[in-house]
PDB file of C-alpha atoms in Angstrom:
ATOM      1  CA  MET A   1     -16.308 -16.035 -33.640  1.00 67.00           C
ATOM      2  CA  SER A   2     -15.626 -14.886 -30.069  1.00 88.00           C
ATOM      3  CA  PRO A   3     -18.383 -13.628 -27.789  1.00 96.00           C
ATOM      4  CA  VAL A   4     -18.367 -10.046 -26.524  1.00 97.00           C
ATOM      5  CA  GLU A   5     -17.437 -11.081 -22.987  1.00 96.00           C
ATOM      6  CA  GLU A   6     -13.959 -12.109 -24.187  1.00 95.00           C
ATOM      7  CA  VAL A   7     -12.975  -8.546 -25.069  1.00 97.00           C
ATOM      8  CA  MET A   8     -15.194  -6.271 -22.981  1.00 97.00           C
ATOM      9  CA  THR A   9     -13.841  -4.235 -20.075  1.00 95.00           C
ATOM     10  CA  PRO A  10     -15.759  -5.523 -17.025  1.00 96.00           C
ATOM     11  CA  ASP A  11     -17.031  -3.207 -14.307  1.00 92.00           C
ATOM     12  CA  PRO A  12     -16.214   0.064 -16.106  1.00 95.00           C
ATOM     13  CA  VAL A  13     -15.986   3.372 -14.272  1.00 96.00           C
ATOM     14  CA  THR A  14     -19.497   4.829 -14.024  1.00 97.00           C
ATOM     15  CA  VAL A  15     -21.304   7.848 -12.646  1.00 97.00           C
ATOM     16  CA  SER A  16     -24.767   8.073 -11.159  1.00 98.00           C
ATOM     17  CA  VAL A  17     -27.577  10.082 -12.716  1.00 97.00           C
ATOM     18  CA  ASP A  18     -27.191  12.815 -10.086  1.00 96.00           C
ATOM     19  CA  THR A  19     -23.410  13.238 -10.355  1.00 97.00           C
ATOM     20  CA  PRO A  20     -22.683  16.936 -11.106  1.00 94.00           C
ATOM     21  CA  ALA A  21     -21.670  17.531 -14.718  1.00 92.00           C
ATOM     22  CA  THR A  22     -18.574  19.402 -13.536  1.00 89.00           C
ATOM     23  CA  SER A  23     -17.457  16.282 -11.631  1.00 93.00           C
ATOM     24  CA  VAL A  24     -17.972  14.177 -14.752  1.00 94.00           C
ATOM     25  CA  ARG A  25     -15.882  16.665 -16.718  1.00 91.00           C
ATOM     26  CA  SER A  26     -13.064  16.334 -14.158  1.00 91.00           C
ATOM     27  CA  LEU A  27     -13.148  12.552 -14.592  1.00 93.00           C
ATOM     28  CA  PHE A  28     -12.741  12.902 -18.357  1.00 93.00           C
ATOM     29  CA  ARG A  29      -9.933  15.426 -17.975  1.00 90.00           C
ATOM     30  CA  GLU A  30      -7.960  13.510 -15.361  1.00 91.00           C
ATOM     31  CA  GLU A  31      -8.454   9.952 -16.597  1.00 91.00           C
ATOM     32  CA  GLY A  32      -8.714  10.447 -20.361  1.00 89.00           C
ATOM     33  CA  PHE A  33     -11.954   8.489 -20.715  1.00 91.00           C
ATOM     34  CA  ARG A  34     -13.734   8.445 -24.063  1.00 91.00           C
ATOM     35  CA  THR A  35     -17.016   7.205 -22.632  1.00 95.00           C
ATOM     36  CA  ILE A  36     -18.569   6.919 -19.161  1.00 97.00           C
ATOM     37  CA  PRO A  37     -21.810   4.990 -18.565  1.00 98.00           C
ATOM     38  CA  VAL A  38     -24.494   6.575 -16.364  1.00 98.00           C
ATOM     39  CA  ILE A  39     -26.284   4.222 -13.978  1.00 98.00           C
ATOM     40  CA  SER A  40     -28.994   4.136 -11.354  1.00 96.00           C
ATOM     41  CA  ASP A  41     -28.854   1.153  -8.973  1.00 93.00           C
ATOM     42  CA  ASN A  42     -26.420  -0.442 -11.454  1.00 90.00           C
ATOM     43  CA  ARG A  43     -29.030  -0.208 -14.203  1.00 97.00           C
ATOM     44  CA  LEU A  44     -27.799   1.459 -17.382  1.00 98.00           C
ATOM     45  CA  GLU A  45     -29.532   4.811 -17.883  1.00 98.00           C
ATOM     46  CA  GLY A  46     -27.340   6.483 -20.505  1.00 98.00           C
ATOM     47  CA  ILE A  47     -23.827   7.283 -21.656  1.00 98.00           C
ATOM     48  CA  ILE A  48     -21.630  10.402 -21.617  1.00 97.00           C
ATOM     49  CA  THR A  49     -18.964  10.984 -24.266  1.00 94.00           C
ATOM     50  CA  ARG A  50     -16.330  13.623 -24.954  1.00 91.00           C
ATOM     51  CA  PRO A  51     -18.626  15.639 -27.266  1.00 89.00           C
ATOM     52  CA  ASP A  52     -21.159  15.821 -24.424  1.00 89.00           C
ATOM     53  CA  ILE A  53     -18.459  17.199 -22.113  1.00 87.00           C
ATOM     54  CA  LEU A  54     -17.496  19.837 -24.673  1.00 81.00           C
ATOM     55  CA  GLN A  55     -21.080  21.089 -24.602  1.00 77.00           C
ATOM     56  CA  ILE A  56     -20.882  22.083 -20.933  1.00 77.00           C
ATOM     57  CA  SER A  57     -20.672  25.863 -20.609  1.00 64.00           C
ATOM     58  CA  SER A  58     -20.728  28.226 -17.677  1.00 54.00           C
ATOM     59  CA  THR A  59     -24.478  28.598 -18.192  1.00 55.00           C
ATOM     60  CA  LYS A  60     -24.946  24.817 -17.998  1.00 61.00           C
ATOM     61  CA  SER A  61     -22.500  24.024 -15.207  1.00 63.00           C
ATOM     62  CA  ASN A  62     -25.299  23.296 -12.708  1.00 82.00           C
ATOM     63  CA  LEU A  63     -26.421  20.249 -14.700  1.00 90.00           C
ATOM     64  CA  ASP A  64     -26.064  16.682 -13.474  1.00 94.00           C
ATOM     65  CA  ALA A  65     -25.086  13.580 -15.454  1.00 95.00           C
ATOM     66  CA  GLN A  66     -28.690  12.894 -16.402  1.00 95.00           C
ATOM     67  CA  GLY A  67     -28.867  16.343 -17.991  1.00 93.00           C
ATOM     68  CA  ILE A  68     -25.970  15.752 -20.404  1.00 94.00           C
ATOM     69  CA  MET A  69     -26.128  12.003 -21.058  1.00 96.00           C
ATOM     70  CA  GLN A  70     -27.253  10.441 -24.327  1.00 96.00           C
ATOM     71  CA  GLN A  71     -28.900   7.112 -25.015  1.00 97.00           C
ATOM     72  CA  PRO A  72     -26.367   4.600 -26.425  1.00 97.00           C
ATOM     73  CA  ARG A  73     -26.877   3.783 -30.107  1.00 97.00           C
ATOM     74  CA  VAL A  74     -25.874   0.155 -29.548  1.00 98.00           C
ATOM     75  CA  ILE A  75     -26.206  -2.051 -26.460  1.00 98.00           C
ATOM     76  CA  ALA A  76     -24.547  -5.471 -26.257  1.00 98.00           C
ATOM     77  CA  THR A  77     -24.925  -8.578 -24.122  1.00 98.00           C
ATOM     78  CA  PRO A  78     -21.992 -10.792 -23.047  1.00 97.00           C
ATOM     79  CA  ASP A  79     -22.958 -13.727 -25.282  1.00 96.00           C
ATOM     80  CA  MET A  80     -23.390 -11.662 -28.449  1.00 97.00           C
ATOM     81  CA  GLU A  81     -21.046 -12.579 -31.314  1.00 96.00           C
ATOM     82  CA  LEU A  82     -18.249 -10.037 -31.545  1.00 96.00           C
ATOM     83  CA  ILE A  83     -18.348  -9.715 -35.325  1.00 95.00           C
ATOM     84  CA  SER A  84     -22.105  -9.018 -35.217  1.00 96.00           C
ATOM     85  CA  LEU A  85     -21.554  -6.331 -32.590  1.00 97.00           C
ATOM     86  CA  ALA A  86     -18.711  -4.846 -34.645  1.00 97.00           C
ATOM     87  CA  ARG A  87     -21.020  -4.451 -37.632  1.00 96.00           C
ATOM     88  CA  GLU A  88     -23.756  -2.897 -35.487  1.00 97.00           C
ATOM     89  CA  ILE A  89     -21.311  -0.412 -33.953  1.00 97.00           C
ATOM     90  CA  MET A  90     -19.943   0.607 -37.333  1.00 95.00           C
ATOM     91  CA  LYS A  91     -23.382   0.982 -38.942  1.00 96.00           C
ATOM     92  CA  ALA A  92     -24.519   3.102 -35.989  1.00 97.00           C
ATOM     93  CA  GLU A  93     -21.433   5.314 -36.470  1.00 93.00           C
ATOM     94  CA  THR A  94     -20.404   5.023 -32.857  1.00 94.00           C
ATOM     95  CA  VAL A  95     -17.220   3.737 -31.186  1.00 94.00           C
ATOM     96  CA  TYR A  96     -18.507   1.835 -28.159  1.00 96.00           C
ATOM     97  CA  ALA A  97     -21.282  -0.312 -26.760  1.00 98.00           C
ATOM     98  CA  PRO A  98     -22.186  -0.735 -23.096  1.00 98.00           C
ATOM     99  CA  VAL A  99     -22.672  -4.394 -22.182  1.00 98.00           C
ATOM    100  CA  VAL A 100     -25.670  -5.351 -20.055  1.00 98.00           C
ATOM    101  CA  GLU A 101     -26.520  -8.647 -18.384  1.00 97.00           C
ATOM    102  CA  SER A 102     -29.778  -8.816 -20.339  1.00 96.00           C
ATOM    103  CA  SER A 103     -32.194  -6.482 -22.071  1.00 93.00           C
ATOM    104  CA  ASP A 104     -34.642  -7.150 -19.233  1.00 95.00           C
ATOM    105  CA  SER A 105     -32.410  -6.311 -16.277  1.00 96.00           C
ATOM    106  CA  MET A 106     -30.226  -3.702 -18.064  1.00 97.00           C
ATOM    107  CA  ARG A 107     -27.623  -4.336 -15.348  1.00 98.00           C
ATOM    108  CA  LEU A 108     -24.341  -2.928 -16.602  1.00 98.00           C
ATOM    109  CA  VAL A 109     -21.562  -5.535 -16.661  1.00 97.00           C
ATOM    110  CA  GLY A 110     -19.004  -4.010 -19.040  1.00 97.00           C
ATOM    111  CA  ILE A 111     -18.202  -1.889 -22.053  1.00 98.00           C
ATOM    112  CA  VAL A 112     -16.609  -2.727 -25.395  1.00 97.00           C
ATOM    113  CA  THR A 113     -14.994  -0.275 -27.801  1.00 96.00           C
ATOM    114  CA  VAL A 114     -13.825  -0.224 -31.404  1.00 96.00           C
ATOM    115  CA  ALA A 115     -10.258  -0.453 -30.081  1.00 96.00           C
ATOM    116  CA  ASP A 116     -11.098  -3.640 -28.136  1.00 97.00           C
ATOM    117  CA  ILE A 117     -12.576  -5.246 -31.246  1.00 97.00           C
ATOM    118  CA  LEU A 118      -9.754  -4.113 -33.513  1.00 97.00           C
ATOM    119  CA  GLN A 119      -7.156  -5.506 -31.129  1.00 97.00           C
ATOM    120  CA  LYS A 120      -8.927  -8.872 -31.080  1.00 96.00           C
ATOM    121  CA  PHE A 121      -9.070  -9.049 -34.889  1.00 96.00           C
ATOM    122  CA  ILE A 122      -5.414  -8.066 -35.312  1.00 96.00           C
ATOM    123  CA  TYR A 123      -4.023 -10.490 -32.762  1.00 92.00           C
ATOM    124  CA  ASP A 124      -6.248 -13.347 -33.911  1.00 94.00           C
ATOM    125  CA  GLY A 125      -4.511 -13.036 -37.267  1.00 94.00           C
ATOM    126  CA  ILE A 126      -7.588 -12.013 -39.241  1.00 93.00           C
ATOM    127  CA  LYS A 127      -6.547 -10.489 -42.561  1.00 95.00           C
ATOM    128  CA  PRO A 128      -7.908  -7.092 -43.638  1.00 96.00           C
ATOM    129  CA  VAL A 129      -9.276  -6.600 -47.152  1.00 96.00           C
ATOM    130  CA  HIS A 130      -6.652  -3.946 -47.914  1.00 96.00           C
ATOM    131  CA  GLU A 131      -2.964  -4.742 -47.651  1.00 97.00           C
ATOM    132  CA  ILE A 132      -1.637  -1.169 -47.438  1.00 97.00           C
ATOM    133  CA  LEU A 133      -3.216   2.162 -46.551  1.00 97.00           C
ATOM    134  CA  GLY A 134      -2.787   3.437 -50.102  1.00 96.00           C
ATOM    135  CA  GLU A 135      -5.411   0.915 -51.251  1.00 96.00           C
ATOM    136  CA  MET A 136      -8.039   2.529 -49.025  1.00 94.00           C
ATOM    137  CA  ASN A 137     -10.234   5.426 -50.088  1.00 87.00           C
ATOM    138  CA  PHE A 138      -9.383   8.547 -48.110  1.00 78.00           C
ATOM    139  CA  SER A 139     -12.218  10.940 -47.385  1.00 74.00           C
ATOM    140  CA  PRO A 140     -11.528  14.671 -47.744  1.00 79.00           C
ATOM    141  CA  VAL A 141      -9.596  15.705 -44.634  1.00 92.00           C
ATOM    142  CA  ILE A 142     -10.894  18.480 -42.399  1.00 95.00           C
ATOM    143  CA  THR A 143      -7.901  20.380 -41.053  1.00 97.00           C
ATOM    144  CA  CYS A 144      -7.109  23.453 -39.005  1.00 97.00           C
ATOM    145  CA  ASN A 145      -4.193  25.859 -38.836  1.00 97.00           C
ATOM    146  CA  TYR A 146      -1.802  26.282 -35.930  1.00 97.00           C
ATOM    147  CA  ASP A 147      -2.971  29.890 -35.449  1.00 96.00           C
ATOM    148  CA  ASP A 148      -6.718  29.171 -35.535  1.00 95.00           C
ATOM    149  CA  LEU A 149      -8.773  30.039 -32.471  1.00 93.00           C
ATOM    150  CA  LEU A 150      -9.458  27.017 -30.305  1.00 91.00           C
ATOM    151  CA  SER A 151     -13.127  28.010 -30.180  1.00 86.00           C
ATOM    152  CA  HIS A 152     -13.329  27.818 -33.975  1.00 90.00           C
ATOM    153  CA  VAL A 153     -11.726  24.375 -34.006  1.00 92.00           C
ATOM    154  CA  TRP A 154     -14.113  23.173 -31.305  1.00 88.00           C
ATOM    155  CA  LYS A 155     -17.039  24.297 -33.473  1.00 87.00           C
ATOM    156  CA  ARG A 156     -15.516  22.605 -36.532  1.00 91.00           C
ATOM    157  CA  MET A 157     -15.258  19.338 -34.587  1.00 91.00           C
ATOM    158  CA  ASP A 158     -18.810  19.708 -33.337  1.00 86.00           C
ATOM    159  CA  GLU A 159     -20.245  20.397 -36.796  1.00 89.00           C
ATOM    160  CA  SER A 160     -18.239  17.727 -38.625  1.00 89.00           C
ATOM    161  CA  GLY A 161     -18.294  15.006 -35.974  1.00 87.00           C
ATOM    162  CA  CYS A 162     -14.509  14.670 -36.264  1.00 90.00           C
ATOM    163  CA  SER A 163     -12.869  13.902 -32.924  1.00 90.00           C
ATOM    164  CA  GLY A 164      -9.440  15.088 -34.063  1.00 94.00           C
ATOM    165  CA  LEU A 165      -8.056  17.427 -36.724  1.00 97.00           C
ATOM    166  CA  PRO A 166      -4.622  17.580 -38.377  1.00 98.00           C
ATOM    167  CA  VAL A 167      -2.887  20.901 -37.731  1.00 98.00           C
ATOM    168  CA  MET A 168      -1.266  22.665 -40.678  1.00 98.00           C
ATOM    169  CA  LYS A 169       1.380  25.370 -41.051  1.00 97.00           C
ATOM    170  CA  ASN A 170       2.493  26.645 -44.466  1.00 97.00           C
ATOM    171  CA  GLU A 171       0.518  23.769 -46.061  1.00 96.00           C
ATOM    172  CA  LYS A 172       2.519  21.174 -44.088  1.00 98.00           C
ATOM    173  CA  LEU A 173       1.230  18.860 -41.370  1.00 98.00           C
ATOM    174  CA  ILE A 174       2.887  19.764 -38.052  1.00 98.00           C
ATOM    175  CA  GLY A 175       0.532  18.411 -35.381  1.00 98.00           C
ATOM    176  CA  ILE A 176      -2.859  17.103 -34.417  1.00 97.00           C
ATOM    177  CA  ILE A 177      -5.525  18.322 -32.002  1.00 97.00           C
ATOM    178  CA  THR A 178      -8.271  16.206 -30.462  1.00 95.00           C
ATOM    179  CA  ARG A 179     -11.313  16.683 -28.277  1.00 91.00           C
ATOM    180  CA  MET A 180      -9.317  15.241 -25.394  1.00 91.00           C
ATOM    181  CA  ASP A 181      -6.609  17.877 -25.881  1.00 92.00           C
ATOM    182  CA  ILE A 182      -9.259  20.575 -25.539  1.00 89.00           C
ATOM    183  CA  ILE A 183     -10.806  18.931 -22.470  1.00 88.00           C
ATOM    184  CA  ARG A 184      -7.418  18.538 -20.803  1.00 86.00           C
ATOM    185  CA  SER A 185      -6.454  22.114 -21.624  1.00 85.00           C
ATOM    186  CA  GLY A 186      -9.062  23.316 -19.158  1.00 75.00           C
ATOM    187  CA  GLN A 187     -10.598  25.412 -21.929  1.00 67.00           C
ATOM    188  CA  VAL A 188     -13.744  23.321 -22.309  1.00 54.00           C
ATOM    189  CA  ARG A 189     -16.132  26.171 -21.641  1.00 52.00           C
ATOM    190  CA  MET A 190     -14.535  28.409 -24.217  1.00 45.00           C
ATOM    191  CA  GLY A 191     -16.241  26.443 -26.963  1.00 46.00           C
ATOM    192  CA  VAL A 192     -19.408  28.321 -26.186  1.00 49.00           C
ATOM    193  CA  ASP A 193     -18.232  31.188 -24.003  1.00 47.00           C
ATOM    194  CA  SER A 194     -15.080  32.436 -25.702  1.00 50.00           C
ATOM    195  CA  ASN A 195     -14.305  36.049 -26.364  1.00 53.00           C
ATOM    196  CA  THR A 196     -11.435  37.682 -28.204  1.00 52.00           C
ATOM    197  CA  ARG A 197      -9.744  38.961 -25.053  1.00 48.00           C
ATOM    198  CA  ASP A 198      -8.834  35.538 -23.657  1.00 59.00           C
ATOM    199  CA  ALA A 199      -8.853  33.544 -26.917  1.00 77.00           C
ATOM    200  CA  ILE A 200      -6.582  30.474 -27.078  1.00 88.00           C
ATOM    201  CA  LEU A 201      -4.791  29.407 -30.246  1.00 93.00           C
ATOM    202  CA  VAL A 202      -4.485  25.827 -31.498  1.00 95.00           C
ATOM    203  CA  GLU A 203      -0.677  25.862 -31.184  1.00 96.00           C
ATOM    204  CA  LYS A 204      -1.018  26.148 -27.393  1.00 94.00           C
ATOM    205  CA  VAL A 205      -2.994  22.901 -27.133  1.00 94.00           C
ATOM    206  CA  MET A 206      -2.090  20.701 -30.118  1.00 96.00           C
ATOM    207  CA  LYS A 207       0.155  17.630 -29.929  1.00 95.00           C
ATOM    208  CA  THR A 208       3.334  17.789 -31.963  1.00 96.00           C
ATOM    209  CA  PRO A 209       5.099  16.082 -33.653  1.00 97.00           C
ATOM    210  CA  PRO A 210       2.260  13.772 -34.719  1.00 98.00           C
ATOM    211  CA  VAL A 211       2.435  10.014 -35.208  1.00 98.00           C
ATOM    212  CA  VAL A 212       2.073   9.392 -38.960  1.00 98.00           C
ATOM    213  CA  ALA A 213       1.832   6.639 -41.560  1.00 98.00           C
ATOM    214  CA  THR A 214       2.428   6.600 -45.320  1.00 97.00           C
ATOM    215  CA  PRO A 215       0.367   5.120 -48.167  1.00 97.00           C
ATOM    216  CA  GLN A 216       2.807   2.163 -48.138  1.00 98.00           C
ATOM    217  CA  THR A 217       2.161   1.368 -44.456  1.00 98.00           C
ATOM    218  CA  PRO A 218       0.443  -2.044 -44.072  1.00 98.00           C
ATOM    219  CA  VAL A 219      -3.118  -1.778 -42.748  1.00 97.00           C
ATOM    220  CA  ARG A 220      -2.320  -4.189 -39.915  1.00 97.00           C
ATOM    221  CA  GLU A 221       0.682  -2.088 -38.874  1.00 97.00           C
ATOM    222  CA  ALA A 222      -1.427   1.076 -38.925  1.00 97.00           C
ATOM    223  CA  GLY A 223      -3.914  -0.649 -36.620  1.00 97.00           C
ATOM    224  CA  GLU A 224      -1.108  -1.702 -34.290  1.00 97.00           C
ATOM    225  CA  ILE A 225       0.222   1.868 -34.180  1.00 97.00           C
ATOM    226  CA  ILE A 226      -3.226   3.246 -33.351  1.00 97.00           C
ATOM    227  CA  LEU A 227      -3.580   0.732 -30.519  1.00 97.00           C
ATOM    228  CA  GLU A 228      -0.026   1.236 -29.224  1.00 96.00           C
ATOM    229  CA  TYR A 229      -0.353   5.026 -29.012  1.00 96.00           C
ATOM    230  CA  GLU A 230      -4.009   4.886 -27.920  1.00 94.00           C
ATOM    231  CA  ILE A 231      -5.021   7.342 -30.633  1.00 95.00           C
ATOM    232  CA  GLY A 232      -8.198   7.517 -32.673  1.00 93.00           C
ATOM    233  CA  ARG A 233      -6.682   8.311 -36.058  1.00 95.00           C
ATOM    234  CA  ILE A 234      -3.384   8.544 -37.890  1.00 96.00           C
ATOM    235  CA  PRO A 235      -2.498  11.064 -40.617  1.00 97.00           C
ATOM    236  CA  VAL A 236      -1.341   9.507 -43.895  1.00 97.00           C
ATOM    237  CA  VAL A 237       1.517  11.536 -45.360  1.00 97.00           C
ATOM    238  CA  GLU A 238       4.167  11.787 -48.017  1.00 97.00           C
ATOM    239  CA  ASN A 239       7.655  13.308 -47.734  1.00 98.00           C
ATOM    240  CA  PRO A 240       7.745  13.101 -43.914  1.00 97.00           C
ATOM    241  CA  VAL A 241      10.654  14.618 -42.000  1.00 97.00           C
ATOM    242  CA  TYR A 242      10.906  12.148 -39.150  1.00 97.00           C
ATOM    243  CA  VAL A 243      12.069  12.801 -35.613  1.00 96.00           C
ATOM    244  CA  LYS A 244      15.332  10.850 -35.252  1.00 93.00           C
ATOM    245  CA  ARG A 245      14.572   9.418 -31.826  1.00 92.00           C
ATOM    246  CA  GLU A 246      10.933   8.657 -32.652  1.00 92.00           C
ATOM    247  CA  PRO A 247      10.790   7.409 -36.248  1.00 90.00           C
ATOM    248  CA  ARG A 248       6.983   7.188 -36.282  1.00 96.00           C
ATOM    249  CA  ARG A 249       6.652  10.912 -35.606  1.00 97.00           C
ATOM    250  CA  ALA A 250       7.148  13.585 -38.256  1.00 98.00           C
ATOM    251  CA  LYS A 251       8.139  17.209 -37.671  1.00 96.00           C
ATOM    252  CA  LYS A 252       6.443  18.097 -40.949  1.00 97.00           C
ATOM    253  CA  ALA A 253       4.959  16.265 -43.931  1.00 98.00           C
ATOM    254  CA  ASP A 254       2.601  16.541 -46.888  1.00 98.00           C
ATOM    255  CA  LEU A 255      -0.842  15.425 -45.761  1.00 97.00           C
ATOM    256  CA  VAL A 256      -2.648  13.102 -48.190  1.00 96.00           C
ATOM    257  CA  GLY A 257      -5.331  11.602 -45.948  1.00 95.00           C
ATOM    258  CA  ILE A 258      -6.284  10.415 -42.502  1.00 96.00           C
ATOM    259  CA  VAL A 259      -7.245   6.925 -41.322  1.00 95.00           C
ATOM    260  CA  SER A 260      -9.251   6.247 -38.175  1.00 94.00           C
ATOM    261  CA  ARG A 261      -9.673   3.164 -36.003  1.00 94.00           C
ATOM    262  CA  GLU A 262     -13.068   2.770 -37.629  1.00 94.00           C
ATOM    263  CA  ASP A 263     -11.575   2.828 -41.146  1.00 95.00           C
ATOM    264  CA  ILE A 264      -9.135   0.090 -40.146  1.00 96.00           C
ATOM    265  CA  LEU A 265     -11.895  -1.973 -38.541  1.00 96.00           C
ATOM    266  CA  TRP A 266     -14.025  -1.699 -41.700  1.00 95.00           C
ATOM    267  CA  SER A 267     -11.131  -3.205 -43.647  1.00 95.00           C
ATOM    268  CA  TYR A 268     -11.298  -6.241 -41.356  1.00 95.00           C
ATOM    269  CA  LEU A 269     -15.092  -6.486 -41.518  1.00 93.00           C
ATOM    270  CA  ASN A 270     -15.302  -6.232 -45.295  1.00 83.00           C
TER     271      ASN A 270
END
């Protein structure tokens, strides 16, 4: 199996330990990053993710990167076998691993994500255990409504660990909202500071119409769609009313489940 260095992104964008948290937040908002390593003299010190950014409030805005970073759950080296790293990442319930030159030097040389690994497996022709999405077990889906307060949805994401929620209207799927949508909306602080007067509703921030799949969609195709659209999950639906010009997007549909990049990767690992 391939080593990590074949798929990692070399020389990733980083911040130093003393970079202001507000500057880090701007990087996430403008560039759409999922993860940014924190370094000191090119030595890996920690990692900042979207959930960390969503925790920054007006009372915490004077923090620096060191004050909001977390320790990575998995750290890789360039010569590590990719399939071994994939299993470690999945068991640790994370979606990335910084890559260091060695455990002694801790010099950051790259980063590898679930998407990088999934792409490698798909295009190497590895076959997943499941042929179609309908063969997979769908976990109960956590959803929100189009008229929910954004602050409530932020809390639901924080409590559940879900990075994106399907948006419902009249019991039909009409959109999806992600942590990145909230970050880009400029309403990051409202997660902890919101009040009724300036409350924002989900419909103002959500993406619609969503990209969807059906239970008959092949697992490989679902993985390709996730990679093509650079999304973390895809709602699985029945009775979709597709957009004519974009046949993968549905104006409304009956939601039956949701499949993430991680779910697809597990099908390849098992």
